[in-house]
Coordinates of C-alpha atoms and ligand atoms in Angstrom, one line a residue:
Chain U
M198 CA -0.3 100.3 66.1
N199 CA -1.0 98.8 69.5
C200 CA -0.9 100.6 72.8
Q201 CA 2.7 99.7 73.7
Q202 CA 4.0 100.8 70.3
C203 CA 2.0 103.9 70.6
Q204 CA 3.4 104.8 74.0
E205 CA 7.0 104.0 72.8
N206 CA 6.5 106.8 70.2
F207 CA 5.7 109.5 72.7
D208 CA 9.2 110.9 72.7
G209 CA 9.5 110.7 68.9
L210 CA 6.3 112.7 68.7
L211 CA 7.3 115.3 71.3
D212 CA 10.7 115.8 69.7
G213 CA 9.7 115.7 66.1
R214 CA 11.7 112.6 65.4
L215 CA 8.8 110.5 64.0
A216 CA 8.3 110.0 60.3
T217 CA 4.9 111.4 59.2
P218 CA 3.2 108.1 58.7
D219 CA 4.2 106.9 62.2
A220 CA 3.1 110.3 63.7
D221 CA -0.2 110.0 61.9
A222 CA -0.7 106.4 63.1
A223 CA 0.1 107.4 66.7
R224 CA -2.4 110.3 66.5
A225 CA -5.0 108.0 65.0
H226 CA -4.4 105.6 67.9
F227 CA -4.9 108.4 70.5
A228 CA -8.3 109.2 68.9
A229 CA -9.4 105.6 69.2
C230 CA -7.8 104.6 72.5
A231 CA -8.9 106.6 75.6
A232 CA -6.1 105.2 77.7
C233 CA -3.3 106.1 75.3
G234 CA -5.0 109.5 74.6
A235 CA -5.0 110.4 78.3
A236 CA -1.4 109.1 78.8
W237 CA -0.2 111.2 75.9
R238 CA -2.0 114.3 77.2
D239 CA -0.2 113.9 80.6
Y240 CA 3.1 113.1 79.0
E241 CA 2.9 116.2 76.7
A242 CA 1.6 118.5 79.5
A243 CA 4.4 117.4 81.9
W244 CA 7.0 118.1 79.3
K245 CA 5.5 121.5 78.5
A246 CA 5.4 122.3 82.3
F247 CA 9.1 121.4 82.5
A248 CA 10.1 123.2 79.3
S249 CA 8.3 126.4 80.3
A250 CA 9.3 126.5 84.0
P251 CA 11.3 129.6 84.8
E252 CA 15.1 129.3 84.6
L253 CA 17.6 130.8 86.9
E254 CA 18.7 134.2 85.6
P255 CA 22.5 134.5 85.7
S256 CA 24.0 137.6 87.2
S257 CA 24.2 140.4 84.6
N258 CA 27.9 140.7 85.2
F259 CA 28.7 137.0 84.8
V260 CA 30.5 137.3 81.5
A261 CA 32.5 140.3 82.6
R262 CA 33.4 138.5 85.8
V263 CA 34.7 135.5 84.0
M264 CA 36.7 137.7 81.7
S265 CA 38.4 139.4 84.6
A266 CA 39.1 136.1 86.2
L267 CA 40.6 135.0 83.0
D268 CA 42.8 138.1 83.0
A269 CA 43.9 137.4 86.5
T270 CA 44.8 133.8 85.6
E271 CA 46.7 134.9 82.6
R272 CA 48.7 137.4 84.7
E273 CA 49.6 134.7 87.1
Q274 CA 50.9 132.4 84.4
P275 CA 54.4 133.9 83.9
A276 CA 55.1 132.3 87.3
S277 CA 56.3 129.3 85.3
G278 CA 58.8 131.6 83.4
W279 CA 61.6 130.6 85.8
I280 CA 61.7 127.1 84.3
L281 CA 62.0 128.5 80.8
T282 CA 65.4 130.0 81.7
W283 CA 66.8 126.6 82.5
P284 CA 69.2 124.9 80.1
R285 CA 67.5 122.5 77.7
F286 CA 68.7 119.3 79.5
L287 CA 67.4 120.6 82.8
R288 CA 64.1 121.5 81.2
L289 CA 63.8 118.0 79.8
G290 CA 64.6 116.7 83.3
A291 CA 62.0 118.9 84.8
T292 CA 59.5 117.6 82.3
A293 CA 60.3 114.1 83.3
A294 CA 60.0 115.0 87.0
V295 CA 56.7 116.7 86.4
T296 CA 55.4 113.6 84.6
A297 CA 56.6 111.5 87.5
I298 CA 54.8 113.8 90.0
A299 CA 51.7 113.6 87.8
V300 CA 51.8 109.8 88.0
S301 CA 52.3 109.7 91.7
V302 CA 49.6 112.3 92.3
A303 CA 47.3 110.3 90.2
S304 CA 48.2 107.2 92.2
I305 CA 47.4 109.0 95.4
G306 CA 44.2 110.0 93.8
L307 CA 43.5 106.4 93.0
L308 CA 44.2 105.3 96.5
Q309 CA 41.9 107.9 97.9
K310 CA 39.3 106.9 95.3
D311 CA 39.5 103.3 96.6
V312 CA 39.0 104.4 100.2
N313 CA 36.2 106.7 99.2
L314 CA 34.5 104.2 97.0
A315 CA 33.9 102.0 100.0
M316 CA 31.9 104.8 101.5
L317 CA 29.9 105.7 98.6
D318 CA 26.6 104.2 97.5
Q319 CA 26.6 101.7 94.6
R320 CA 25.3 104.1 92.1
L321 CA 28.1 106.6 92.6
H322 CA 30.6 103.7 92.6
Q323 CA 29.3 102.6 89.2
D324 CA 29.5 106.2 87.9
L325 CA 33.1 106.4 89.0
L326 CA 34.1 103.2 87.3
T327 CA 32.3 103.9 84.1
E328 CA 32.6 107.6 83.6
L329 CA 35.5 108.7 85.7
P330 CA 36.7 111.7 83.7
V331 CA 40.4 112.3 83.4
I332 CA 39.7 115.9 83.9
Q333 CA 39.1 115.1 87.5
H334 CA 42.7 114.1 87.8
L335 CA 43.9 117.1 85.9
E336 CA 42.0 119.1 88.5
L337 CA 43.9 117.3 91.1
L338 CA 47.2 118.1 89.4
K339 CA 46.2 121.8 89.4
D340 CA 46.7 121.8 93.1
L341 CA 50.5 121.5 92.6
D342 CA 51.9 124.8 91.5
V343 CA 54.6 123.2 89.4
I344 CA 52.2 121.2 87.4
R345 CA 49.8 124.1 87.0
H346 CA 51.5 125.4 84.0
L347 CA 52.4 122.1 82.4
D348 CA 51.1 123.2 79.0
Q349 CA 53.4 126.2 78.9
L350 CA 56.7 124.5 79.5
S351 CA 59.2 124.5 76.8
P352 CA 59.8 122.0 75.3
P353 CA 56.0 121.5 75.8
V354 CA 54.7 118.6 77.9
D355 CA 52.3 116.6 75.8
M356 CA 49.2 117.0 77.8
E357 CA 47.4 114.3 75.8
E358 CA 50.2 111.9 76.6
I359 CA 49.8 112.6 80.3
E360 CA 46.1 112.2 80.0
M361 CA 46.6 108.8 78.4
L362 CA 49.1 107.9 81.1
L363 CA 46.5 108.8 83.7
Q364 CA 43.9 106.8 81.8
E365 CA 46.2 103.8 81.8
I366 CA 46.8 104.1 85.5
L367 CA 43.2 104.4 86.2
S368 CA 42.3 101.4 84.1
T369 CA 44.7 99.1 85.9
Chain R
M222 CA 32.1 121.5 54.6
P223 CA 31.7 125.0 56.2
L224 CA 32.1 125.1 60.0
D225 CA 29.0 125.9 62.1
P226 CA 29.2 129.4 63.6
D227 CA 30.2 128.1 67.1
A228 CA 33.1 126.0 65.6
E229 CA 34.2 129.1 63.6
L230 CA 34.2 131.2 66.8
M231 CA 36.1 128.4 68.6
V232 CA 38.7 128.3 65.9
K233 CA 39.2 132.0 66.7
V234 CA 39.3 131.3 70.4
R235 CA 42.1 128.8 69.7
R236 CA 44.1 131.5 68.1
G237 CA 43.5 133.6 71.3
S238 CA 40.5 135.7 70.4
R239 CA 38.9 136.9 73.6
A240 CA 36.1 138.6 71.7
A241 CA 35.1 135.2 70.2
F242 CA 35.3 133.6 73.6
E243 CA 33.1 136.3 75.1
T244 CA 30.5 135.7 72.3
L245 CA 30.4 132.0 73.0
M246 CA 30.1 132.6 76.7
T247 CA 27.3 135.1 76.2
K248 CA 25.5 132.5 74.1
Y249 CA 26.0 129.5 76.5
H250 CA 26.4 130.7 80.0
K251 CA 22.7 130.6 80.9
P252 CA 22.1 126.9 80.0
V253 CA 25.4 125.9 81.6
I254 CA 24.6 127.7 84.8
N255 CA 21.1 126.2 84.8
M256 CA 22.4 122.7 84.2
I257 CA 24.8 123.0 87.2
F258 CA 22.1 124.7 89.3
Q259 CA 19.9 121.7 88.9
S260 CA 22.6 119.5 90.4
I261 CA 23.9 121.7 93.2
S262 CA 20.9 123.9 94.0
D263 CA 22.9 126.9 95.0
P264 CA 22.7 129.8 92.5
V265 CA 25.9 131.4 93.7
E266 CA 27.9 128.2 93.6
A267 CA 26.4 127.3 90.3
E268 CA 27.8 130.5 88.9
D269 CA 31.2 129.9 90.5
L270 CA 31.4 126.4 89.0
A271 CA 30.2 127.7 85.6
Q272 CA 33.0 130.3 85.8
N273 CA 35.5 127.4 86.3
V274 CA 33.9 125.6 83.3
F275 CA 34.5 128.6 81.0
L276 CA 38.0 129.1 82.4
Q277 CA 38.7 125.5 81.7
I278 CA 37.4 125.9 78.1
W279 CA 39.8 128.8 77.7
K280 CA 42.8 126.9 79.2
T281 CA 42.2 123.8 77.1
R282 CA 41.2 125.7 73.9
S283 CA 44.1 124.3 72.0
R284 CA 42.6 120.9 72.4
Y285 CA 39.4 121.7 70.7
K286 CA 39.0 120.0 67.4
P287 CA 36.7 121.8 64.9
T288 CA 35.2 118.4 64.0
A289 CA 33.5 118.3 67.4
K290 CA 30.5 120.5 68.0
F291 CA 31.3 123.2 70.5
S292 CA 28.1 122.8 72.5
T293 CA 28.8 119.0 72.9
W294 CA 32.3 119.8 74.1
L295 CA 31.2 122.5 76.4
F296 CA 28.4 120.5 78.1
T297 CA 30.7 117.5 78.4
I298 CA 33.2 119.6 80.4
A299 CA 30.4 121.2 82.4
R300 CA 28.9 117.9 83.2
N301 CA 32.3 116.4 84.3
M302 CA 33.1 119.3 86.5
C303 CA 29.6 119.2 88.0
L304 CA 29.9 115.5 88.7
N305 CA 33.2 116.1 90.3
E306 CA 31.7 118.7 92.5
V307 CA 28.7 116.5 93.4
R308 CA 31.1 113.7 94.2
R309 CA 33.3 116.0 96.3
R310 CA 30.2 117.0 98.3
A311 CA 29.1 113.3 98.6
R312 CA 32.5 112.4 99.9
H313 CA 32.5 115.2 102.3
R314 CA 29.1 114.3 103.5
A315 CA 30.0 110.6 103.7
E316 CA 33.2 111.5 105.7
S317 CA 31.4 113.9 108.0
L318 CA 28.7 111.4 108.7
D319 CA 31.1 108.5 108.6
Q320 CA 28.5 106.5 106.7
P321 CA 27.4 106.2 103.1
P322 CA 24.5 108.2 101.8
K323 CA 21.3 106.2 101.9
E324 CA 19.5 105.1 98.7
T325 CA 15.9 106.0 98.3
A326 CA 13.3 103.2 98.4
D327 CA 13.2 102.8 94.7
G328 CA 17.0 102.5 94.4
T329 CA 17.6 105.8 92.7
E330 CA 20.2 108.1 93.9
Q331 CA 19.3 110.2 96.9
P332 CA 18.2 113.7 95.9
L333 CA 20.6 116.3 96.9
Q334 CA 19.6 117.9 100.1
V335 CA 21.4 121.2 99.6
A336 CA 18.5 123.3 98.5
D337 CA 18.5 126.3 100.8
P338 CA 15.3 128.4 100.6
T339 CA 17.2 131.4 101.8
A340 CA 19.5 131.1 98.8
M341 CA 16.6 132.0 96.5
S342 CA 15.5 135.6 96.5
A343 CA 12.1 136.4 97.9
D344 CA 11.0 137.6 94.4
D345 CA 12.1 134.4 92.8
A346 CA 10.3 132.3 95.3
A347 CA 7.1 134.3 94.9
L348 CA 7.2 134.1 91.2
R349 CA 7.3 130.3 91.0
G350 CA 3.9 128.8 90.9
E351 CA 3.0 125.5 92.6
L352 CA 3.5 123.6 89.3
H353 CA 7.0 125.1 88.8
K354 CA 8.0 124.3 92.3
Q355 CA 6.8 120.7 91.6
V356 CA 8.8 120.6 88.4
E357 CA 11.9 121.6 90.2
A358 CA 11.3 119.1 92.9
A359 CA 10.6 116.4 90.4
L360 CA 13.8 117.2 88.5
R361 CA 15.9 117.0 91.6
T362 CA 14.7 113.5 92.3
L363 CA 15.9 112.2 88.9
P364 CA 19.1 110.3 88.7
E365 CA 21.9 112.7 87.5
V366 CA 22.0 111.2 84.0
Q367 CA 18.3 111.7 83.5
R368 CA 18.3 115.2 84.9
T369 CA 21.2 116.2 82.6
A370 CA 19.4 114.7 79.6
M371 CA 16.3 116.8 80.4
M372 CA 18.4 120.0 80.8
L373 CA 20.1 119.4 77.5
L374 CA 16.9 118.5 75.7
R375 CA 15.4 121.7 77.0
H376 CA 18.3 123.7 75.7
K377 CA 17.2 124.6 72.2
E378 CA 16.1 121.0 71.7
M379 CA 19.6 119.6 71.4
P380 CA 19.5 116.5 69.1
Y381 CA 19.5 113.1 70.8
E382 CA 22.8 112.3 69.1
D383 CA 24.6 115.2 70.8
I384 CA 23.0 114.4 74.1
A385 CA 24.3 110.9 73.7
K386 CA 27.8 112.3 73.3
V387 CA 27.6 114.4 76.4
L388 CA 26.3 111.5 78.4
G389 CA 28.8 109.1 76.9
C390 CA 26.0 106.7 76.1
S391 CA 24.7 105.0 72.9
L392 CA 21.8 106.6 71.1
S393 CA 19.4 103.8 72.2
A394 CA 20.5 104.2 75.8
T395 CA 19.9 107.9 75.5
K396 CA 16.4 107.4 74.2
S397 CA 15.6 105.2 77.1
I398 CA 17.1 107.7 79.6
I399 CA 14.9 110.4 78.1
H400 CA 11.8 108.3 78.2
R401 CA 12.4 107.2 81.8
A402 CA 12.9 110.8 82.9
R403 CA 9.8 112.0 81.2
E404 CA 7.8 109.1 82.6
T405 CA 8.9 110.2 86.1
L406 CA 8.0 113.8 85.4
R407 CA 4.6 112.7 84.1
A408 CA 4.0 110.6 87.2
R409 CA 5.2 113.3 89.6
L410 CA 3.4 116.2 88.0
K411 CA 0.1 114.4 87.1
P412 CA -1.7 115.7 90.2
Y413 CA -0.8 119.3 89.3
L414 CA -1.5 119.1 85.6
R415 CA -5.3 118.6 85.9
P416 CA -7.6 119.6 88.7
Ligands
LIG43 ZN1 -3.8 102.5 73.3

């Protein structure tokens, strides 16, 4: 094992992902090579310092708070009940309208994105292009009250279909 | 194949079990809050965002597929929501300054400048030793993807394969992300590791 191979194995050693013969070879190299031995000690110590650094302690009532927020959200949801009383053909129309709104909202989002992209640094730009999560656009949809309860409409709106639609819009 | 305990709980959550949801939240809220905190630096806002993450999990529970690991699903949603928040802040900053955020000299993303010393309690601040302060500072200078990888790796030593799923990267890219992050930590912390 040469120095480069040895140092490439640091993570495998730290995370227990090296087969025993490779781990033994790396340790033998540390013993013989002062530079790699010192590099390993720093590498390991830096990781241990990170892993043992104190974490933020969440508020003791965090879980209870989320549960009450959840209750509040659930209580709000019958707001979409009015639509359920519509005749079926109207409900289908509403579903189509909601989808259309979803599409236009997503397009607005896309336009805003283009404007904002120009202002962001390249790294952020790259992030947006490669990992833009659809969830972001569903977040955007949440702002419109009608769309807020999409998944509770009857007949149900296929959320996955809308997500796919958004994906398509975003990929063009 | 039997489901892992989290997936079993999540199957109950899908059926509407609040008790199962509470159990999962009790198990995971700390690492989720900490992951978010490392990106937005404000403990109160980190909790608010974490709350939204869990509400999102509840709202979209019907879309959880027991073939997916719950932790991977949770951290993916947490990361996406956190990225959205960071981007929203970056947009806000860019708009208010009417100019793009500047890159650092080495081309990495600019560390978030939102750390507010008053946001941390006096006790907290006193308890952190110099090394721990340096760890936190070093972590904040990492690009988001490296910082997230470090936080996930710290969380009960999540396997690289799961980290890769959360990051949306290949396994080999994930290995390299982890290595670069640790190299940076090593370089930044070296002066504090040995006298
Ligand atoms: Zn060597």
